[in-house]
Amino acid sequence: MHKISLNMLNRRILRIKVFKALYSAVQTWDSSSPVNLAEATEQFNQSTQATRDLYLFMLGAVAPLSTLAGERLEAAKNKANPTQEDLHPNTKFADNALAKYLSEDSEFQKAFAKCKFSWQQYDLVLKKVLNSVATKDYYKDYMASPKRSLKEDCALFTKIFEEEFVELEELSDLLEEMNIWWNDDLAYSLTWCCRTFADLAAGKSWQLPALYQSEMLMKSGMDNVEDDKLFAKKLLEYAFCQYADYSDRTAKLTGGWEKDRLVTTDVCLIVCALAECVYFPNIPLRVSMNEYVEISKFYGTPKSSVFVNGLLDRLVKGMQQEGVITKY
């Protein structure tokens, strides 16, 4: 088997995490214990690690979900008046090869145990998922098929992870209680679980994904790879240190509004964008600007993308004329 070569965090996700770390810091600046740059950087580091931890936690749901299905089959056999179907159940899902693979893979089990995760106390979430899965046509088609293979099992769990977990309120509440950094990371982590299923189905073996793409490329021997972790660290540092200047510039372009009347999320996005435009000459200007306009669609008000786009365009042009921004 070939090893899976995955990296968890792309540049879009890194930008979002930098923005969140900056926003969190800004929210404390009027308090008695404001966050400093070192603390903001540590928060960023924790949030990046948390994304991979959530991926591991969700991947770890495969085996207990399968075990729960097996327990239900055994309970049905012991009913007072079991049917023939109860006595001779279809064990295809309960005995699926994906759960067996992950349960026996030493690297996965080691990574999962290191995080001290367990689904044992969250059986109510698993029961709700299993109840929902049992009603779905994709599950009925899977159970009706006589084929049994890791590939088919991976396809089933891809459906489960795509359709059953994302909008599950009980899971969202659970994750919020477990880790404050897991907010908004569920869909992204589930996507990576599904990519893992695809790779396992293709005959690759599991290994812990690198956090950063640059880590993976450097390990493969590629030269001249830009360090993604350093990019994010520097972006946060520049945005943090230039916040007063860039937010003042933003306020001056909004009809003289006081900064506290502006939406803080929008201001933080603009500050991050300007920091990237000023301090990262190798990233095309339009790429930097477009990234934060896209992010504003998910983390601002309904009008944020228009607001951020319009102000960024004016701010960048003005800073180009001053010679502060030198890229195009």
mmCIF file of C-alpha atoms in Angstrom:
data_model
loop_
_atom_site.group_PDB
_atom_site.id
_atom_site.type_symbol
_atom_site.label_atom_id
_atom_site.label_comp_id
_atom_site.label_asym_id
_atom_site.label_seq_id
_atom_site.Cartn_x
_atom_site.Cartn_y
_atom_site.Cartn_z
ATOM 1 C CA MET A 1 0.000 0.000 0.000
ATOM 2 C CA HIS A 2 1.087 3.575 -0.716
ATOM 3 C CA LYS A 3 0.868 6.093 2.098
ATOM 4 C CA ILE A 4 -1.729 8.866 1.891
ATOM 5 C CA SER A 5 -0.024 12.248 1.446
ATOM 6 C CA LEU A 6 -2.398 14.874 2.796
ATOM 7 C CA ASN A 7 -2.046 18.331 4.297
ATOM 8 C CA MET A 8 -4.826 19.771 6.415
ATOM 9 C CA LEU A 9 -4.564 23.536 6.037
ATOM 10 C CA ASN A 10 -4.684 25.414 2.746
ATOM 11 C CA ARG A 11 -4.016 29.148 2.459
ATOM 12 C CA ARG A 12 -7.728 30.049 2.636
ATOM 13 C CA ILE A 13 -8.098 28.250 5.967
ATOM 14 C CA LEU A 14 -4.902 29.844 7.267
ATOM 15 C CA ARG A 15 -6.202 33.296 6.368
ATOM 16 C CA ILE A 16 -9.460 32.558 8.188
ATOM 17 C CA LYS A 17 -7.614 31.427 11.285
ATOM 18 C CA VAL A 18 -5.387 34.519 11.249
ATOM 19 C CA PHE A 19 -8.479 36.707 10.887
ATOM 20 C CA LYS A 20 -10.161 34.934 13.810
ATOM 21 C CA ALA A 21 -7.066 35.304 16.014
ATOM 22 C CA LEU A 22 -6.913 39.023 15.199
ATOM 23 C CA TYR A 23 -10.643 39.464 15.814
ATOM 24 C CA SER A 24 -10.367 37.675 19.159
ATOM 25 C CA ALA A 25 -7.491 39.956 20.176
ATOM 26 C CA VAL A 26 -9.315 43.121 19.097
ATOM 27 C CA GLN A 27 -12.322 42.138 21.206
ATOM 28 C CA THR A 28 -10.140 42.241 24.346
ATOM 29 C CA TRP A 29 -8.351 45.535 23.771
ATOM 30 C CA ASP A 30 -10.789 47.564 25.848
ATOM 31 C CA SER A 31 -10.719 45.047 28.706
ATOM 32 C CA SER A 32 -8.487 44.875 31.784
ATOM 33 C CA SER A 33 -6.553 41.955 30.259
ATOM 34 C CA PRO A 34 -6.006 42.628 26.557
ATOM 35 C CA VAL A 35 -4.455 39.935 24.368
ATOM 36 C CA ASN A 36 -0.892 40.605 23.208
ATOM 37 C CA LEU A 37 0.766 39.335 20.035
ATOM 38 C CA ALA A 38 2.335 36.310 21.723
ATOM 39 C CA GLU A 39 -1.052 35.259 23.091
ATOM 40 C CA ALA A 40 -2.752 35.816 19.736
ATOM 41 C CA THR A 41 -0.071 33.695 18.049
ATOM 42 C CA GLU A 42 -0.566 30.917 20.588
ATOM 43 C CA GLN A 43 -4.311 31.030 19.975
ATOM 44 C CA PHE A 44 -3.650 30.720 16.264
ATOM 45 C CA ASN A 45 -1.368 27.712 16.842
ATOM 46 C CA GLN A 46 -3.999 26.032 18.984
ATOM 47 C CA SER A 47 -6.680 26.619 16.367
ATOM 48 C CA THR A 48 -4.592 25.056 13.594
ATOM 49 C CA GLN A 49 -3.850 21.943 15.633
ATOM 50 C CA ALA A 50 -7.520 21.746 16.599
ATOM 51 C CA THR A 51 -8.545 21.344 12.946
ATOM 52 C CA ARG A 52 -6.496 18.174 12.603
ATOM 53 C CA ASP A 53 -7.702 16.971 16.006
ATOM 54 C CA LEU A 54 -11.314 17.353 14.866
ATOM 55 C CA TYR A 55 -10.508 15.374 11.726
ATOM 56 C CA LEU A 56 -9.159 12.567 13.947
ATOM 57 C CA PHE A 57 -12.170 12.728 16.251
ATOM 58 C CA MET A 58 -14.659 12.456 13.398
ATOM 59 C CA LEU A 59 -12.682 9.704 11.654
ATOM 60 C CA GLY A 60 -12.845 7.877 14.966
ATOM 61 C CA ALA A 61 -16.649 7.729 14.720
ATOM 62 C CA VAL A 62 -16.524 5.018 12.040
ATOM 63 C CA ALA A 63 -15.783 2.088 14.350
ATOM 64 C CA PRO A 64 -18.180 2.955 17.210
ATOM 65 C CA LEU A 65 -20.977 3.638 14.737
ATOM 66 C CA SER A 66 -20.403 0.173 13.271
ATOM 67 C CA THR A 67 -20.212 -1.384 16.741
ATOM 68 C CA LEU A 68 -23.495 0.236 17.696
ATOM 69 C CA ALA A 69 -25.107 -1.297 14.610
ATOM 70 C CA GLY A 70 -23.809 -4.720 15.682
ATOM 71 C CA GLU A 71 -25.163 -4.266 19.194
ATOM 72 C CA ARG A 72 -28.596 -3.509 17.789
ATOM 73 C CA LEU A 73 -28.510 -6.697 15.742
ATOM 74 C CA GLU A 74 -27.613 -8.724 18.842
ATOM 75 C CA ALA A 75 -30.379 -7.056 20.868
ATOM 76 C CA ALA A 76 -32.910 -7.927 18.158
ATOM 77 C CA LYS A 77 -31.956 -11.618 18.394
ATOM 78 C CA ASN A 78 -32.800 -11.582 22.104
ATOM 79 C CA LYS A 79 -36.299 -10.138 21.706
ATOM 80 C CA ALA A 80 -39.179 -12.119 23.156
ATOM 81 C CA ASN A 81 -40.456 -12.998 19.689
ATOM 82 C CA PRO A 82 -37.632 -12.464 17.190
ATOM 83 C CA THR A 83 -38.405 -12.631 13.493
ATOM 84 C CA GLN A 84 -36.391 -14.635 10.991
ATOM 85 C CA GLU A 85 -34.746 -11.383 9.958
ATOM 86 C CA ASP A 86 -33.854 -10.733 13.609
ATOM 87 C CA LEU A 87 -32.347 -14.194 13.949
ATOM 88 C CA HIS A 88 -30.462 -14.036 10.652
ATOM 89 C CA PRO A 89 -29.594 -10.349 10.209
ATOM 90 C CA ASN A 90 -27.682 -8.667 7.444
ATOM 91 C CA THR A 91 -24.364 -7.832 9.141
ATOM 92 C CA LYS A 92 -22.811 -6.033 6.178
ATOM 93 C CA PHE A 93 -22.724 -2.626 7.828
ATOM 94 C CA ALA A 94 -21.855 -3.862 11.315
ATOM 95 C CA ASP A 95 -18.928 -5.858 9.911
ATOM 96 C CA ASN A 96 -17.765 -3.286 7.360
ATOM 97 C CA ALA A 97 -14.128 -3.362 6.312
ATOM 98 C CA LEU A 98 -13.487 0.347 6.915
ATOM 99 C CA ALA A 99 -14.219 0.078 10.636
ATOM 100 C CA LYS A 100 -12.014 -3.003 10.817
ATOM 101 C CA TYR A 101 -9.202 -1.214 8.993
ATOM 102 C CA LEU A 102 -9.238 1.852 11.271
ATOM 103 C CA SER A 103 -9.573 -0.282 14.407
ATOM 104 C CA GLU A 104 -6.495 -2.284 13.445
ATOM 105 C CA ASP A 105 -4.350 0.517 12.012
ATOM 106 C CA SER A 106 -1.687 1.203 14.630
ATOM 107 C CA GLU A 107 -0.827 4.683 13.350
ATOM 108 C CA PHE A 108 -4.423 5.856 13.446
ATOM 109 C CA GLN A 109 -5.053 4.316 16.849
ATOM 110 C CA LYS A 110 -1.892 5.924 18.217
ATOM 111 C CA ALA A 111 -2.877 9.383 16.893
ATOM 112 C CA PHE A 112 -6.445 9.002 18.184
ATOM 113 C CA ALA A 113 -5.296 7.858 21.630
ATOM 114 C CA LYS A 114 -2.746 10.678 21.871
ATOM 115 C CA CYS A 115 -5.622 13.155 21.708
ATOM 116 C CA LYS A 116 -7.390 11.188 24.489
ATOM 117 C CA PHE A 117 -10.547 10.972 22.416
ATOM 118 C CA SER A 118 -13.412 8.578 22.941
ATOM 119 C CA TRP A 119 -16.903 8.306 21.465
ATOM 120 C CA GLN A 120 -18.097 6.085 24.300
ATOM 121 C CA GLN A 121 -19.865 8.842 26.200
ATOM 122 C CA TYR A 122 -21.456 10.297 23.072
ATOM 123 C CA ASP A 123 -23.586 7.327 22.080
ATOM 124 C CA LEU A 124 -26.730 9.478 21.874
ATOM 125 C CA VAL A 125 -25.213 11.327 18.907
ATOM 126 C CA LEU A 126 -24.224 8.052 17.244
ATOM 127 C CA LYS A 127 -27.680 6.577 17.836
ATOM 128 C CA LYS A 128 -29.327 9.565 16.167
ATOM 129 C CA VAL A 129 -26.981 9.255 13.188
ATOM 130 C CA LEU A 130 -27.615 5.527 12.895
ATOM 131 C CA ASN A 131 -31.388 6.035 13.076
ATOM 132 C CA SER A 132 -31.196 8.583 10.274
ATOM 133 C CA VAL A 133 -28.866 6.470 8.130
ATOM 134 C CA ALA A 134 -31.220 3.472 8.351
ATOM 135 C CA THR A 135 -33.989 5.450 6.619
ATOM 136 C CA LYS A 136 -31.894 6.571 3.645
ATOM 137 C CA ASP A 137 -32.017 5.042 0.166
ATOM 138 C CA TYR A 138 -28.226 5.051 -0.148
ATOM 139 C CA TYR A 139 -28.014 2.816 2.929
ATOM 140 C CA LYS A 140 -30.764 0.488 1.723
ATOM 141 C CA ASP A 141 -29.023 0.131 -1.647
ATOM 142 C CA TYR A 142 -25.748 -0.618 0.125
ATOM 143 C CA MET A 143 -27.319 -3.276 2.329
ATOM 144 C CA ALA A 144 -29.122 -4.862 -0.629
ATOM 145 C CA SER A 145 -25.922 -5.243 -2.631
ATOM 146 C CA PRO A 146 -24.207 -8.631 -2.233
ATOM 147 C CA LYS A 147 -20.790 -7.024 -2.779
ATOM 148 C CA ARG A 148 -18.499 -6.597 0.195
ATOM 149 C CA SER A 149 -15.374 -4.522 -0.196
ATOM 150 C CA LEU A 150 -13.416 -1.740 1.462
ATOM 151 C CA LYS A 151 -14.162 0.433 -1.562
ATOM 152 C CA GLU A 152 -17.926 -0.004 -1.171
ATOM 153 C CA ASP A 153 -17.731 0.603 2.580
ATOM 154 C CA CYS A 154 -15.708 3.782 2.036
ATOM 155 C CA ALA A 155 -18.346 5.016 -0.420
ATOM 156 C CA LEU A 156 -21.058 4.421 2.180
ATOM 157 C CA PHE A 157 -19.233 6.312 4.913
ATOM 158 C CA THR A 158 -18.562 9.148 2.503
ATOM 159 C CA LYS A 159 -22.343 9.482 2.146
ATOM 160 C CA ILE A 160 -22.813 9.311 5.913
ATOM 161 C CA PHE A 161 -20.181 11.967 6.582
ATOM 162 C CA GLU A 162 -21.507 14.220 3.819
ATOM 163 C CA GLU A 163 -25.190 13.956 4.711
ATOM 164 C CA GLU A 164 -25.601 13.071 8.375
ATOM 165 C CA PHE A 165 -23.069 15.011 10.436
ATOM 166 C CA VAL A 166 -22.906 18.562 9.069
ATOM 167 C CA GLU A 167 -26.347 19.793 10.146
ATOM 168 C CA LEU A 168 -26.642 17.629 13.266
ATOM 169 C CA GLU A 169 -27.430 20.040 16.105
ATOM 170 C CA GLU A 170 -26.473 17.583 18.842
ATOM 171 C CA LEU A 171 -23.040 17.158 17.278
ATOM 172 C CA SER A 172 -22.517 20.908 16.956
ATOM 173 C CA ASP A 173 -23.359 21.364 20.639
ATOM 174 C CA LEU A 174 -21.041 18.525 21.580
ATOM 175 C CA LEU A 175 -18.105 19.892 19.602
ATOM 176 C CA GLU A 176 -18.589 23.374 21.049
ATOM 177 C CA GLU A 177 -18.359 21.903 24.550
ATOM 178 C CA MET A 178 -15.322 19.792 23.736
ATOM 179 C CA ASN A 179 -13.104 22.416 22.110
ATOM 180 C CA ILE A 180 -13.606 26.163 21.620
ATOM 181 C CA TRP A 181 -11.459 26.027 18.463
ATOM 182 C CA TRP A 182 -13.781 23.585 16.702
ATOM 183 C CA ASN A 183 -16.276 26.307 15.818
ATOM 184 C CA ASP A 184 -16.800 26.361 12.038
ATOM 185 C CA ASP A 185 -14.255 23.567 11.386
ATOM 186 C CA LEU A 186 -16.672 20.641 11.172
ATOM 187 C CA ALA A 187 -17.506 20.795 7.451
ATOM 188 C CA TYR A 188 -13.845 21.216 6.541
ATOM 189 C CA SER A 189 -12.756 18.303 8.749
ATOM 190 C CA LEU A 190 -15.503 16.083 7.343
ATOM 191 C CA THR A 191 -14.264 16.890 3.839
ATOM 192 C CA TRP A 192 -10.843 15.613 4.838
ATOM 193 C CA CYS A 193 -12.385 12.455 6.277
ATOM 194 C CA CYS A 194 -14.056 11.855 2.916
ATOM 195 C CA ARG A 195 -10.744 12.410 1.122
ATOM 196 C CA THR A 196 -9.221 9.825 3.421
ATOM 197 C CA PHE A 197 -12.001 7.360 2.548
ATOM 198 C CA ALA A 198 -11.302 7.929 -1.157
ATOM 199 C CA ASP A 199 -7.599 7.252 -0.681
ATOM 200 C CA LEU A 200 -8.180 4.141 1.405
ATOM 201 C CA ALA A 201 -10.595 2.875 -1.252
ATOM 202 C CA ALA A 202 -7.826 3.402 -3.816
ATOM 203 C CA GLY A 203 -5.469 1.151 -1.864
ATOM 204 C CA LYS A 204 -3.453 3.733 0.053
ATOM 205 C CA SER A 205 -2.705 3.335 3.731
ATOM 206 C CA TRP A 206 -3.460 5.910 6.404
ATOM 207 C CA GLN A 207 -0.958 8.306 7.906
ATOM 208 C CA LEU A 208 -1.400 11.436 9.986
ATOM 209 C CA PRO A 209 -1.814 14.385 7.589
ATOM 210 C CA ALA A 210 0.727 17.182 7.705
ATOM 211 C CA LEU A 211 -0.777 20.390 9.040
ATOM 212 C CA TYR A 212 0.715 22.540 6.298
ATOM 213 C CA GLN A 213 1.167 21.862 2.596
ATOM 214 C CA SER A 214 4.710 23.204 2.792
ATOM 215 C CA GLU A 215 5.550 20.556 5.428
ATOM 216 C CA MET A 216 4.449 17.816 3.060
ATOM 217 C CA LEU A 217 6.338 19.281 0.089
ATOM 218 C CA MET A 218 9.521 19.794 2.091
ATOM 219 C CA LYS A 219 9.416 16.195 3.319
ATOM 220 C CA SER A 220 9.105 15.044 -0.293
ATOM 221 C CA GLY A 221 12.363 16.824 -1.091
ATOM 222 C CA MET A 222 11.046 19.855 -2.956
ATOM 223 C CA ASP A 223 13.243 22.952 -2.798
ATOM 224 C CA ASN A 224 12.193 26.620 -2.694
ATOM 225 C CA VAL A 225 8.891 25.850 -0.942
ATOM 226 C CA GLU A 226 7.332 28.820 0.824
ATOM 227 C CA ASP A 227 6.659 27.999 4.482
ATOM 228 C CA ASP A 228 2.894 28.148 5.094
ATOM 229 C CA LYS A 229 3.267 28.307 8.870
ATOM 230 C CA LEU A 230 5.678 31.222 8.549
ATOM 231 C CA PHE A 231 3.270 32.936 6.118
ATOM 232 C CA ALA A 232 0.445 32.727 8.645
ATOM 233 C CA LYS A 233 2.633 33.752 11.589
ATOM 234 C CA LYS A 234 3.933 36.809 9.731
ATOM 235 C CA LEU A 235 0.480 37.741 8.457
ATOM 236 C CA LEU A 236 -0.902 37.721 11.998
ATOM 237 C CA GLU A 237 2.092 39.708 13.259
ATOM 238 C CA TYR A 238 1.756 42.391 10.579
ATOM 239 C CA ALA A 239 -2.030 42.649 10.902
ATOM 240 C CA PHE A 240 -1.787 42.828 14.689
ATOM 241 C CA CYS A 241 0.886 45.531 14.698
ATOM 242 C CA GLN A 242 -0.702 47.621 11.932
ATOM 243 C CA TYR A 243 -4.272 47.355 13.206
ATOM 244 C CA ALA A 244 -4.445 50.928 14.529
ATOM 245 C CA ASP A 245 -3.125 52.446 11.290
ATOM 246 C CA TYR A 246 -5.186 50.320 8.894
ATOM 247 C CA SER A 247 -8.408 50.614 10.901
ATOM 248 C CA ASP A 248 -7.940 54.409 11.045
ATOM 249 C CA ARG A 249 -7.519 54.470 7.273
ATOM 250 C CA THR A 250 -10.720 52.437 6.959
ATOM 251 C CA ALA A 251 -12.682 54.770 9.240
ATOM 252 C CA LYS A 252 -11.572 57.835 7.255
ATOM 253 C CA LEU A 253 -13.033 56.344 4.081
ATOM 254 C CA THR A 254 -16.434 55.640 5.639
ATOM 255 C CA GLY A 255 -17.709 59.196 5.921
ATOM 256 C CA GLY A 256 -15.900 59.986 9.143
ATOM 257 C CA TRP A 257 -17.554 57.207 11.136
ATOM 258 C CA GLU A 258 -16.000 56.374 14.466
ATOM 259 C CA LYS A 259 -14.217 53.032 14.423
ATOM 260 C CA ASP A 260 -16.578 51.589 17.028
ATOM 261 C CA ARG A 261 -19.490 52.111 14.610
ATOM 262 C CA LEU A 262 -17.875 49.854 12.024
ATOM 263 C CA VAL A 263 -18.465 46.098 12.055
ATOM 264 C CA THR A 264 -15.374 44.679 13.739
ATOM 265 C CA THR A 265 -15.307 41.569 11.564
ATOM 266 C CA ASP A 266 -15.219 43.716 8.426
ATOM 267 C CA VAL A 267 -12.440 45.894 9.812
ATOM 268 C CA CYS A 268 -10.357 42.861 10.819
ATOM 269 C CA LEU A 269 -10.754 41.373 7.348
ATOM 270 C CA ILE A 270 -9.682 44.647 5.732
ATOM 271 C CA VAL A 271 -6.690 44.917 8.068
ATOM 272 C CA CYS A 272 -5.586 41.348 7.243
ATOM 273 C CA ALA A 273 -5.990 42.042 3.533
ATOM 274 C CA LEU A 274 -3.947 45.244 3.701
ATOM 275 C CA ALA A 275 -1.217 43.514 5.726
ATOM 276 C CA GLU A 276 -0.982 40.838 3.027
ATOM 277 C CA CYS A 277 -0.980 43.415 0.242
ATOM 278 C CA VAL A 278 1.831 45.404 1.898
ATOM 279 C CA TYR A 279 4.100 42.705 3.286
ATOM 280 C CA PHE A 280 3.799 39.794 0.837
ATOM 281 C CA PRO A 281 5.017 41.094 -2.538
ATOM 282 C CA ASN A 282 5.068 37.620 -4.114
ATOM 283 C CA ILE A 283 1.316 37.149 -3.744
ATOM 284 C CA PRO A 284 -0.582 38.910 -6.575
ATOM 285 C CA LEU A 285 -2.607 41.867 -5.357
ATOM 286 C CA ARG A 286 -5.860 40.599 -6.833
ATOM 287 C CA VAL A 287 -5.391 37.221 -5.111
ATOM 288 C CA SER A 288 -4.952 38.887 -1.720
ATOM 289 C CA MET A 289 -7.991 41.119 -2.181
ATOM 290 C CA ASN A 290 -10.264 38.414 -3.583
ATOM 291 C CA GLU A 291 -9.448 36.032 -0.742
ATOM 292 C CA TYR A 292 -10.717 38.377 1.950
ATOM 293 C CA VAL A 293 -13.784 39.394 -0.035
ATOM 294 C CA GLU A 294 -14.663 35.685 -0.276
ATOM 295 C CA ILE A 295 -14.046 35.139 3.436
ATOM 296 C CA SER A 296 -16.284 38.138 4.247
ATOM 297 C CA LYS A 297 -19.217 36.306 2.649
ATOM 298 C CA PHE A 298 -19.108 33.794 5.509
ATOM 299 C CA TYR A 299 -17.919 35.881 8.459
ATOM 300 C CA GLY A 300 -19.571 39.248 8.047
ATOM 301 C CA THR A 301 -23.002 40.766 7.537
ATOM 302 C CA PRO A 302 -25.053 40.198 4.351
ATOM 303 C CA LYS A 303 -23.520 43.384 2.910
ATOM 304 C CA SER A 304 -19.959 42.720 4.094
ATOM 305 C CA SER A 305 -18.561 41.451 0.814
ATOM 306 C CA VAL A 306 -19.655 44.624 -1.017
ATOM 307 C CA PHE A 307 -18.367 46.811 1.828
ATOM 308 C CA VAL A 308 -15.023 45.006 2.104
ATOM 309 C CA ASN A 309 -14.538 44.890 -1.667
ATOM 310 C CA GLY A 310 -15.273 48.599 -2.163
ATOM 311 C CA LEU A 311 -13.141 49.818 0.717
ATOM 312 C CA LEU A 312 -10.248 47.515 -0.097
ATOM 313 C CA ASP A 313 -10.164 48.778 -3.667
ATOM 314 C CA ARG A 314 -10.020 52.405 -2.516
ATOM 315 C CA LEU A 315 -7.527 51.736 0.275
ATOM 316 C CA VAL A 316 -5.173 49.755 -1.937
ATOM 317 C CA LYS A 317 -5.198 52.402 -4.673
ATOM 318 C CA GLY A 318 -4.451 55.093 -2.115
ATOM 319 C CA MET A 319 -1.616 53.096 -0.556
ATOM 320 C CA GLN A 320 -0.186 52.403 -4.011
ATOM 321 C CA GLN A 321 -0.089 56.136 -4.689
ATOM 322 C CA GLU A 322 1.733 56.624 -1.367
ATOM 323 C CA GLY A 323 4.212 53.890 -2.275
ATOM 324 C CA VAL A 324 3.173 51.782 0.749
ATOM 325 C CA ILE A 325 1.929 48.997 -1.544
ATOM 326 C CA THR A 326 4.346 48.189 -4.325
ATOM 327 C CA LYS A 327 2.812 45.104 -5.927
ATOM 328 C CA TYR A 328 0.151 45.037 -8.649
#
